[in-house]
Each structure stands twice: as C-alpha cells, then as structure tokens.
C-alpha cells in the first residue's frame, strides 16, 4: 500500500501547523510536528527534553542530530500518510529526512511540499497574537480565538504565549527561516513537488485550496 507524505513549509506563524492539523482531521494521516514532539519531551522532563529546552526558549533551532530518532520513530507504523509540520528546516535535516524515506517509504510514494507563503510583516503581527495550550492546541486572538478568553476550548487549561512568540525571538526566527529555508524550497521546486499556497487568506479558505490541490493530485 502506498503512503503519502505531505510536508508543510513556511515561516513561523504562517499557519502551517493549523493547516497540518486540519488535514490530519480530514485524512486521519499521522502528523509529525517536531515542535510538538519537542515540547512534549520538555513537559515530560526526558533527557532529550532537558537538552532541547535550552534551545526552544531562545527560538534557536535544536541540533539536527537530536531530531533524527524523534522523526524516524514517527515514520514507523502503519499510517497511510504522514503530515510534516516544522521539519525539515535546513539542508542537513532535508538530507536526514531523505535517508529516512529510503528506509520507511517506497520510492514511488508521493511526497509533496506545501509552501504556505506569508510576508515578514504579517508574521510579526500574527505571532504576537498567538496563544498556545499545553495540550498542543493553538489559537489566534483575531483569526481563531478560543470561545472563552484565555481558556483552551479542547481541554479547558489556561492559554499562554510561547517564549518563542516574543518579538525579539520572532525576528531571529525569521532570519533563520530565510537563510536556512531557501535550499529546501529550491530542492522541492527542482523535484517538481513544491505547491505554493497564499497563506494570507482565512484559515478555511487555505484549507479548501490545499484539499483541492490534493484532489487534483488524486491523493485523497
Ligand atoms: P515550532 O512549533 O515548529 O515553531 O517549533 C518550536 C521550536 O522547536 C523551534 O523554535 C525550535 O527550537 C524547535 N524545533 C522545532 N522543529 C525543529 C526543527 N526541525 N529543527 C530544529 N529545531 C526545531
């Protein structure tokens, strides 16, 4: 049976995590979000979590080698498809992932990268208004507010602003995204596997476009 791999790519705050989650709900495919996986490790106080926490709070990328096992574990199992959010983020990670694909999926399995495009100005405005929950849910005060102020709709816990959504950290994350993300975009483009989506539209509209593209490609 073939497995589909969809990789969401885009600047921080582009909404790629939200789109990945919507697609997971529609398809039942497995989400591999390195940010979520790392935050889980931090919350659980594991050895990896303690190491990763030094980077997470500063908005710095966690060393590539710490992510290989985490991602490879995610790729095991019988899921019909995988939805990546936040990985790969640099050329080394892309190379690591391509090696994992050799082991875990077939050469003929469809792999596509969705680039959710959003300007830097929009990113800065958006991330300042992002609120997160320990359960993994993410809200936006304007575009996707919780029903009750400051409280997660799903689990009822208090929402918080992630350290890496603070202005100085956002500027740094954007710089890193532009420097390290370009070779990844170039790679998928050369492969004819890059699908650009305008991320400056309502969440539901972006999701519709993604679904339409997947239907065109006969992946759903
Ligand atoms: P995210 O939820 O994708 O915005 O990720 C939150 C934080 O987790 C990032 O700022 C990094 O510190 C770390 N992280 C997530 N994914 C990666 C990755 N692919 N490479 C390195 N660090 C990552």
PDB file of C-alpha atoms and ligand atoms in Angstrom:
ATOM      1  CA  UNK A   1       0.000   0.000   0.000  1.00  0.00           C
ATOM      2  CA  UNK A   2       1.401   3.407  -0.876  1.00  0.00           C
ATOM      3  CA  UNK A   3       1.959   6.102   1.716  1.00  0.00           C
ATOM      4  CA  UNK A   4       1.530   9.800   1.050  1.00  0.00           C
ATOM      5  CA  UNK A   5       3.871  12.349   2.585  1.00  0.00           C
ATOM      6  CA  UNK A   6       2.874  15.992   2.836  1.00  0.00           C
ATOM      7  CA  UNK A   7       5.413  18.463   4.165  1.00  0.00           C
ATOM      8  CA  UNK A   8       4.183  21.851   5.343  1.00  0.00           C
ATOM      9  CA  UNK A   9       6.772  24.544   4.960  1.00  0.00           C
ATOM     10  CA  UNK A  10       6.659  28.259   5.653  1.00  0.00           C
ATOM     11  CA  UNK A  11       7.786  30.939   8.087  1.00  0.00           C
ATOM     12  CA  UNK A  12       6.879  30.751  11.754  1.00  0.00           C
ATOM     13  CA  UNK A  13       3.303  31.915  12.139  1.00  0.00           C
ATOM     14  CA  UNK A  14       2.359  31.089   8.561  1.00  0.00           C
ATOM     15  CA  UNK A  15      -0.399  28.839   9.883  1.00  0.00           C
ATOM     16  CA  UNK A  16       1.241  25.676   8.613  1.00  0.00           C
ATOM     17  CA  UNK A  17       0.659  23.957  11.968  1.00  0.00           C
ATOM     18  CA  UNK A  18      -3.048  24.825  11.832  1.00  0.00           C
ATOM     19  CA  UNK A  19      -3.280  23.560   8.252  1.00  0.00           C
ATOM     20  CA  UNK A  20      -1.412  20.384   9.157  1.00  0.00           C
ATOM     21  CA  UNK A  21      -3.899  19.770  11.969  1.00  0.00           C
ATOM     22  CA  UNK A  22      -6.927  20.372   9.701  1.00  0.00           C
ATOM     23  CA  UNK A  23      -5.511  17.955   7.171  1.00  0.00           C
ATOM     24  CA  UNK A  24      -4.887  15.352   9.876  1.00  0.00           C
ATOM     25  CA  UNK A  25      -8.549  15.607  10.896  1.00  0.00           C
ATOM     26  CA  UNK A  26      -9.737  15.140   7.296  1.00  0.00           C
ATOM     27  CA  UNK A  27      -7.400  12.330   6.308  1.00  0.00           C
ATOM     28  CA  UNK A  28      -6.523  10.516   9.546  1.00  0.00           C
ATOM     29  CA  UNK A  29      -2.900  10.594   8.418  1.00  0.00           C
ATOM     30  CA  UNK A  30      -0.238  10.852  11.080  1.00  0.00           C
ATOM     31  CA  UNK A  31       1.162  14.249  11.997  1.00  0.00           C
ATOM     32  CA  UNK A  32       4.856  14.610  12.644  1.00  0.00           C
ATOM     33  CA  UNK A  33       5.400  18.026  14.209  1.00  0.00           C
ATOM     34  CA  UNK A  34       8.907  18.355  15.632  1.00  0.00           C
ATOM     35  CA  UNK A  35       7.839  21.419  17.656  1.00  0.00           C
ATOM     36  CA  UNK A  36       5.020  19.447  19.330  1.00  0.00           C
ATOM     37  CA  UNK A  37       7.212  16.394  19.829  1.00  0.00           C
ATOM     38  CA  UNK A  38       9.942  18.501  21.424  1.00  0.00           C
ATOM     39  CA  UNK A  39       7.506  20.369  23.676  1.00  0.00           C
ATOM     40  CA  UNK A  40       6.132  17.010  24.769  1.00  0.00           C
ATOM     41  CA  UNK A  41       9.650  15.831  25.660  1.00  0.00           C
ATOM     42  CA  UNK A  42      10.258  19.074  27.595  1.00  0.00           C
ATOM     43  CA  UNK A  43       6.984  18.707  29.529  1.00  0.00           C
ATOM     44  CA  UNK A  44       7.766  15.055  30.293  1.00  0.00           C
ATOM     45  CA  UNK A  45      11.215  16.076  31.583  1.00  0.00           C
ATOM     46  CA  UNK A  46      13.057  13.495  29.484  1.00  0.00           C
ATOM     47  CA  UNK A  47      16.788  13.684  28.772  1.00  0.00           C
ATOM     48  CA  UNK A  48      16.028  14.902  25.251  1.00  0.00           C
ATOM     49  CA  UNK A  49      13.514  17.416  26.639  1.00  0.00           C
ATOM     50  CA  UNK A  50      16.099  18.883  29.010  1.00  0.00           C
ATOM     51  CA  UNK A  51      18.620  19.237  26.185  1.00  0.00           C
ATOM     52  CA  UNK A  52      16.067  20.703  23.760  1.00  0.00           C
ATOM     53  CA  UNK A  53      14.695  23.191  26.284  1.00  0.00           C
ATOM     54  CA  UNK A  54      17.948  25.183  26.149  1.00  0.00           C
ATOM     55  CA  UNK A  55      17.202  25.994  22.500  1.00  0.00           C
ATOM     56  CA  UNK A  56      13.415  26.172  22.445  1.00  0.00           C
ATOM     57  CA  UNK A  57      13.049  29.150  24.777  1.00  0.00           C
ATOM     58  CA  UNK A  58      15.510  31.200  22.742  1.00  0.00           C
ATOM     59  CA  UNK A  59      13.851  30.426  19.435  1.00  0.00           C
ATOM     60  CA  UNK A  60      17.032  28.654  18.358  1.00  0.00           C
ATOM     61  CA  UNK A  61      16.968  25.524  16.292  1.00  0.00           C
ATOM     62  CA  UNK A  62      17.594  22.332  18.228  1.00  0.00           C
ATOM     63  CA  UNK A  63      20.700  20.480  16.917  1.00  0.00           C
ATOM     64  CA  UNK A  64      19.801  18.333  13.917  1.00  0.00           C
ATOM     65  CA  UNK A  65      21.100  15.083  15.444  1.00  0.00           C
ATOM     66  CA  UNK A  66      18.590  15.332  18.320  1.00  0.00           C
ATOM     67  CA  UNK A  67      15.696  15.164  15.871  1.00  0.00           C
ATOM     68  CA  UNK A  68      16.569  12.145  13.745  1.00  0.00           C
ATOM     69  CA  UNK A  69      15.298   9.483  16.171  1.00  0.00           C
ATOM     70  CA  UNK A  70      12.230  11.520  17.016  1.00  0.00           C
ATOM     71  CA  UNK A  71      11.234  11.860  13.357  1.00  0.00           C
ATOM     72  CA  UNK A  72      12.223   8.326  12.402  1.00  0.00           C
ATOM     73  CA  UNK A  73      10.070   6.950  15.238  1.00  0.00           C
ATOM     74  CA  UNK A  74       7.182   8.986  13.853  1.00  0.00           C
ATOM     75  CA  UNK A  75       7.633   7.443  10.411  1.00  0.00           C
ATOM     76  CA  UNK A  76       7.263   3.898  11.737  1.00  0.00           C
ATOM     77  CA  UNK A  77       3.907   2.201  11.895  1.00  0.00           C
ATOM     78  CA  UNK A  78       1.066   1.635   9.533  1.00  0.00           C
ATOM     79  CA  UNK A  79      -0.256   5.120   8.800  1.00  0.00           C
ATOM     80  CA  UNK A  80      -1.484   5.650   5.213  1.00  0.00           C
ATOM     81  CA  UNK A  81       0.120   9.041   5.141  1.00  0.00           C
ATOM     82  CA  UNK A  82       2.352  11.435   7.057  1.00  0.00           C
ATOM     83  CA  UNK A  83       1.948  15.161   7.511  1.00  0.00           C
ATOM     84  CA  UNK A  84       5.092  17.042   8.458  1.00  0.00           C
ATOM     85  CA  UNK A  85       4.978  20.333  10.306  1.00  0.00           C
ATOM     86  CA  UNK A  86       8.237  22.133  11.102  1.00  0.00           C
ATOM     87  CA  UNK A  87      10.615  19.557   9.662  1.00  0.00           C
ATOM     88  CA  UNK A  88      12.897  19.698   7.749  1.00  0.00           C
ATOM     89  CA  UNK A  89      14.052  23.235   8.484  1.00  0.00           C
ATOM     90  CA  UNK A  90      17.561  23.227   6.981  1.00  0.00           C
ATOM     91  CA  UNK A  91      19.561  21.389   4.350  1.00  0.00           C
ATOM     92  CA  UNK A  92      21.056  18.862   6.784  1.00  0.00           C
ATOM     93  CA  UNK A  93      17.591  17.953   8.064  1.00  0.00           C
ATOM     94  CA  UNK A  94      16.356  17.589   4.500  1.00  0.00           C
ATOM     95  CA  UNK A  95      19.209  15.166   3.799  1.00  0.00           C
ATOM     96  CA  UNK A  96      18.468  13.258   7.030  1.00  0.00           C
ATOM     97  CA  UNK A  97      14.804  13.019   6.075  1.00  0.00           C
ATOM     98  CA  UNK A  98      15.555  11.764   2.568  1.00  0.00           C
ATOM     99  CA  UNK A  99      17.673   8.996   4.144  1.00  0.00           C
ATOM    100  CA  UNK A 100      14.798   8.095   6.482  1.00  0.00           C
ATOM    101  CA  UNK A 101      12.421   7.957   3.488  1.00  0.00           C
ATOM    102  CA  UNK A 102      14.731   5.391   1.876  1.00  0.00           C
ATOM    103  CA  UNK A 103      14.123   3.106   4.868  1.00  0.00           C
ATOM    104  CA  UNK A 104      10.494   3.885   5.647  1.00  0.00           C
ATOM    105  CA  UNK A 105       8.658   4.591   2.384  1.00  0.00           C
ATOM    106  CA  UNK A 106       8.792   3.435  -1.218  1.00  0.00           C
ATOM    107  CA  UNK A 107      10.497   5.425  -3.949  1.00  0.00           C
ATOM    108  CA  UNK A 108       7.165   5.624  -5.765  1.00  0.00           C
ATOM    109  CA  UNK A 109       5.275   7.011  -2.748  1.00  0.00           C
ATOM    110  CA  UNK A 110       4.019  10.538  -3.379  1.00  0.00           C
ATOM    111  CA  UNK A 111       5.849  13.276  -1.451  1.00  0.00           C
ATOM    112  CA  UNK A 112       4.741  16.915  -1.780  1.00  0.00           C
ATOM    113  CA  UNK A 113       5.778  20.115  -0.025  1.00  0.00           C
ATOM    114  CA  UNK A 114       3.211  22.834   0.571  1.00  0.00           C
ATOM    115  CA  UNK A 115       4.797  26.259   0.955  1.00  0.00           C
ATOM    116  CA  UNK A 116       2.424  28.430   2.993  1.00  0.00           C
ATOM    117  CA  UNK A 117       3.605  31.886   1.941  1.00  0.00           C
ATOM    118  CA  UNK A 118       3.224  34.829   4.345  1.00  0.00           C
ATOM    119  CA  UNK A 119       5.145  38.147   4.429  1.00  0.00           C
ATOM    120  CA  UNK A 120       7.501  39.010   7.321  1.00  0.00           C
ATOM    121  CA  UNK A 121       5.282  41.940   8.368  1.00  0.00           C
ATOM    122  CA  UNK A 122       2.260  39.662   8.617  1.00  0.00           C
ATOM    123  CA  UNK A 123       4.270  37.069  10.587  1.00  0.00           C
ATOM    124  CA  UNK A 124       5.303  39.680  13.176  1.00  0.00           C
ATOM    125  CA  UNK A 125       1.732  40.851  13.583  1.00  0.00           C
ATOM    126  CA  UNK A 126       0.343  37.340  13.832  1.00  0.00           C
ATOM    127  CA  UNK A 127       2.771  35.741  16.261  1.00  0.00           C
ATOM    128  CA  UNK A 128       2.321  38.498  18.794  1.00  0.00           C
ATOM    129  CA  UNK A 129      -1.330  37.433  18.986  1.00  0.00           C
ATOM    130  CA  UNK A 130      -0.790  33.689  19.056  1.00  0.00           C
ATOM    131  CA  UNK A 131      -1.794  31.779  22.182  1.00  0.00           C
ATOM    132  CA  UNK A 132      -0.921  28.168  22.876  1.00  0.00           C
ATOM    133  CA  UNK A 133      -2.105  25.408  25.159  1.00  0.00           C
ATOM    134  CA  UNK A 134      -0.084  22.643  26.812  1.00  0.00           C
ATOM    135  CA  UNK A 135      -2.346  20.111  25.030  1.00  0.00           C
ATOM    136  CA  UNK A 136      -0.965  21.270  21.662  1.00  0.00           C
ATOM    137  CA  UNK A 137      -3.926  23.432  20.585  1.00  0.00           C
ATOM    138  CA  UNK A 138      -3.033  26.814  19.070  1.00  0.00           C
ATOM    139  CA  UNK A 139      -5.275  29.918  18.836  1.00  0.00           C
ATOM    140  CA  UNK A 140      -5.055  33.385  17.346  1.00  0.00           C
ATOM    141  CA  UNK A 141      -6.776  36.220  19.156  1.00  0.00           C
ATOM    142  CA  UNK A 142      -8.130  37.640  15.891  1.00  0.00           C
ATOM    143  CA  UNK A 143      -8.415  34.782  13.403  1.00  0.00           C
ATOM    144  CA  UNK A 144      -9.085  31.783  15.603  1.00  0.00           C
ATOM    145  CA  UNK A 145      -9.981  32.921  19.138  1.00  0.00           C
ATOM    146  CA  UNK A 146     -10.933  30.490  21.898  1.00  0.00           C
ATOM    147  CA  UNK A 147     -14.614  30.505  22.901  1.00  0.00           C
ATOM    148  CA  UNK A 148     -13.717  31.665  26.417  1.00  0.00           C
ATOM    149  CA  UNK A 149     -10.957  34.281  26.841  1.00  0.00           C
ATOM    150  CA  UNK A 150      -7.605  32.718  27.694  1.00  0.00           C
ATOM    151  CA  UNK A 151      -9.008  29.192  28.059  1.00  0.00           C
ATOM    152  CA  UNK A 152      -8.453  26.214  25.753  1.00  0.00           C
ATOM    153  CA  UNK A 153     -11.660  25.025  24.013  1.00  0.00           C
ATOM    154  CA  UNK A 154     -10.395  21.456  23.952  1.00  0.00           C
ATOM    155  CA  UNK A 155      -9.013  20.785  27.437  1.00  0.00           C
ATOM    156  CA  UNK A 156     -10.024  23.857  29.490  1.00  0.00           C
ATOM    157  CA  UNK A 157      -6.461  24.727  30.524  1.00  0.00           C
ATOM    158  CA  UNK A 158      -5.128  28.295  30.647  1.00  0.00           C
ATOM    159  CA  UNK A 159      -3.569  29.521  27.369  1.00  0.00           C
ATOM    160  CA  UNK A 160      -0.065  31.065  27.270  1.00  0.00           C
ATOM    161  CA  UNK A 161       2.276  32.978  24.949  1.00  0.00           C
ATOM    162  CA  UNK A 162       5.172  30.773  23.939  1.00  0.00           C
ATOM    163  CA  UNK A 163       8.616  32.236  24.700  1.00  0.00           C
ATOM    164  CA  UNK A 164       9.465  31.900  21.048  1.00  0.00           C
ATOM    165  CA  UNK A 165       6.472  34.080  20.091  1.00  0.00           C
ATOM    166  CA  UNK A 166       8.041  37.143  21.801  1.00  0.00           C
ATOM    167  CA  UNK A 167       9.126  39.979  19.388  1.00  0.00           C
ATOM    168  CA  UNK A 168      12.941  39.624  19.656  1.00  0.00           C
ATOM    169  CA  UNK A 169      12.716  35.894  19.262  1.00  0.00           C
ATOM    170  CA  UNK A 170      10.355  36.248  16.283  1.00  0.00           C
ATOM    171  CA  UNK A 171      12.871  38.479  14.440  1.00  0.00           C
ATOM    172  CA  UNK A 172      15.589  35.888  14.992  1.00  0.00           C
ATOM    173  CA  UNK A 173      13.361  33.014  13.850  1.00  0.00           C
ATOM    174  CA  UNK A 174      12.500  34.869  10.636  1.00  0.00           C
ATOM    175  CA  UNK A 175      16.176  35.462   9.873  1.00  0.00           C
ATOM    176  CA  UNK A 176      16.948  31.785  10.347  1.00  0.00           C
ATOM    177  CA  UNK A 177      13.925  30.784   8.246  1.00  0.00           C
ATOM    178  CA  UNK A 178      15.065  32.886   5.278  1.00  0.00           C
ATOM    179  CA  UNK A 179      18.703  31.764   5.483  1.00  0.00           C
ATOM    180  CA  UNK A 180      18.126  28.075   6.004  1.00  0.00           C
ATOM    181  CA  UNK A 181      14.797  27.554   4.296  1.00  0.00           C
ATOM    182  CA  UNK A 182      15.798  28.630   0.802  1.00  0.00           C
ATOM    183  CA  UNK A 183      17.746  25.469  -0.136  1.00  0.00           C
ATOM    184  CA  UNK A 184      14.762  23.382   0.980  1.00  0.00           C
ATOM    185  CA  UNK A 185      12.334  25.332  -1.198  1.00  0.00           C
ATOM    186  CA  UNK A 186      14.787  25.104  -4.100  1.00  0.00           C
ATOM    187  CA  UNK A 187      15.064  21.336  -3.655  1.00  0.00           C
ATOM    188  CA  UNK A 188      11.308  20.657  -3.745  1.00  0.00           C
ATOM    189  CA  UNK A 189      10.896  23.060  -6.634  1.00  0.00           C
ATOM    190  CA  UNK A 190      13.544  21.236  -8.676  1.00  0.00           C
ATOM    191  CA  UNK A 191      11.774  17.958  -7.911  1.00  0.00           C
ATOM    192  CA  UNK A 192       8.512  19.462  -9.195  1.00  0.00           C
ATOM    193  CA  UNK A 193       6.978  18.764  -5.780  1.00  0.00           C
ATOM    194  CA  UNK A 194       6.534  22.286  -4.446  1.00  0.00           C
ATOM    195  CA  UNK A 195       2.999  23.637  -4.120  1.00  0.00           C
ATOM    196  CA  UNK A 196       2.725  27.315  -3.219  1.00  0.00           C
ATOM    197  CA  UNK A 197      -0.282  28.464  -1.215  1.00  0.00           C
ATOM    198  CA  UNK A 198      -1.148  32.052  -0.306  1.00  0.00           C
ATOM    199  CA  UNK A 199      -1.102  31.935   3.497  1.00  0.00           C
ATOM    200  CA  UNK A 200      -2.624  35.400   3.848  1.00  0.00           C
ATOM    201  CA  UNK A 201      -6.206  34.193   3.499  1.00  0.00           C
ATOM    202  CA  UNK A 202      -8.749  32.917   6.027  1.00  0.00           C
ATOM    203  CA  UNK A 203      -7.853  29.549   7.546  1.00  0.00           C
ATOM    204  CA  UNK A 204     -10.845  27.753   5.980  1.00  0.00           C
ATOM    205  CA  UNK A 205     -10.026  29.112   2.514  1.00  0.00           C
ATOM    206  CA  UNK A 206      -6.409  27.952   2.723  1.00  0.00           C
ATOM    207  CA  UNK A 207      -7.587  24.518   3.836  1.00  0.00           C
ATOM    208  CA  UNK A 208     -10.005  24.353   0.886  1.00  0.00           C
ATOM    209  CA  UNK A 209      -7.175  25.181  -1.511  1.00  0.00           C
ATOM    210  CA  UNK A 210      -4.952  22.511  -0.013  1.00  0.00           C
ATOM    211  CA  UNK A 211      -7.754  19.944  -0.283  1.00  0.00           C
ATOM    212  CA  UNK A 212      -8.381  20.958  -3.890  1.00  0.00           C
ATOM    213  CA  UNK A 213      -4.713  20.530  -4.779  1.00  0.00           C
ATOM    214  CA  UNK A 214      -4.602  17.118  -3.100  1.00  0.00           C
ATOM    215  CA  UNK A 215      -7.704  16.069  -5.034  1.00  0.00           C
ATOM    216  CA  UNK A 216      -6.137  17.217  -8.299  1.00  0.00           C
ATOM    217  CA  UNK A 217      -3.135  15.063  -7.482  1.00  0.00           C
ATOM    218  CA  UNK A 218      -5.506  12.169  -6.636  1.00  0.00           C
ATOM    219  CA  UNK A 219      -4.011  11.849  -3.174  1.00  0.00           C
ATOM    220  CA  UNK A 220      -7.368  11.990  -1.400  1.00  0.00           C
TER     221      UNK A 220
HETATM  222  P1  LIG B   1       7.571  25.097  16.057  1.00  0.00           P
HETATM  223  O1  LIG B   1       6.465  24.641  16.952  1.00  0.00           O
HETATM  224  O2  LIG B   1       7.681  24.308  14.806  1.00  0.00           O
HETATM  225  O3  LIG B   1       7.531  26.573  15.809  1.00  0.00           O
HETATM  226  O4  LIG B   1       8.929  24.814  16.861  1.00  0.00           O
HETATM  227  C1  LIG B   1       9.196  25.367  18.136  1.00  0.00           C
HETATM  228  C2  LIG B   1      10.681  25.243  18.478  1.00  0.00           C
HETATM  229  O5  LIG B   1      11.049  23.856  18.471  1.00  0.00           O
HETATM  230  C3  LIG B   1      11.625  25.901  17.496  1.00  0.00           C
HETATM  231  O6  LIG B   1      11.817  27.264  17.753  1.00  0.00           O
HETATM  232  C4  LIG B   1      12.902  25.090  17.708  1.00  0.00           C
HETATM  233  O7  LIG B   1      13.563  25.480  18.897  1.00  0.00           O
HETATM  234  C5  LIG B   1      12.354  23.693  17.923  1.00  0.00           C
HETATM  235  N1  LIG B   1      12.214  22.955  16.649  1.00  0.00           N
HETATM  236  C6  LIG B   1      11.056  22.513  16.078  1.00  0.00           C
HETATM  237  N2  LIG B   1      11.293  21.906  14.907  1.00  0.00           N
HETATM  238  C7  LIG B   1      12.634  21.980  14.722  1.00  0.00           C
HETATM  239  C8  LIG B   1      13.498  21.570  13.695  1.00  0.00           C
HETATM  240  N3  LIG B   1      13.041  20.973  12.584  1.00  0.00           N
HETATM  241  N4  LIG B   1      14.825  21.812  13.836  1.00  0.00           N
HETATM  242  C9  LIG B   1      15.313  22.390  14.928  1.00  0.00           C
HETATM  243  N5  LIG B   1      14.562  22.844  15.930  1.00  0.00           N
HETATM  244  C10 LIG B   1      13.232  22.638  15.844  1.00  0.00           C
END
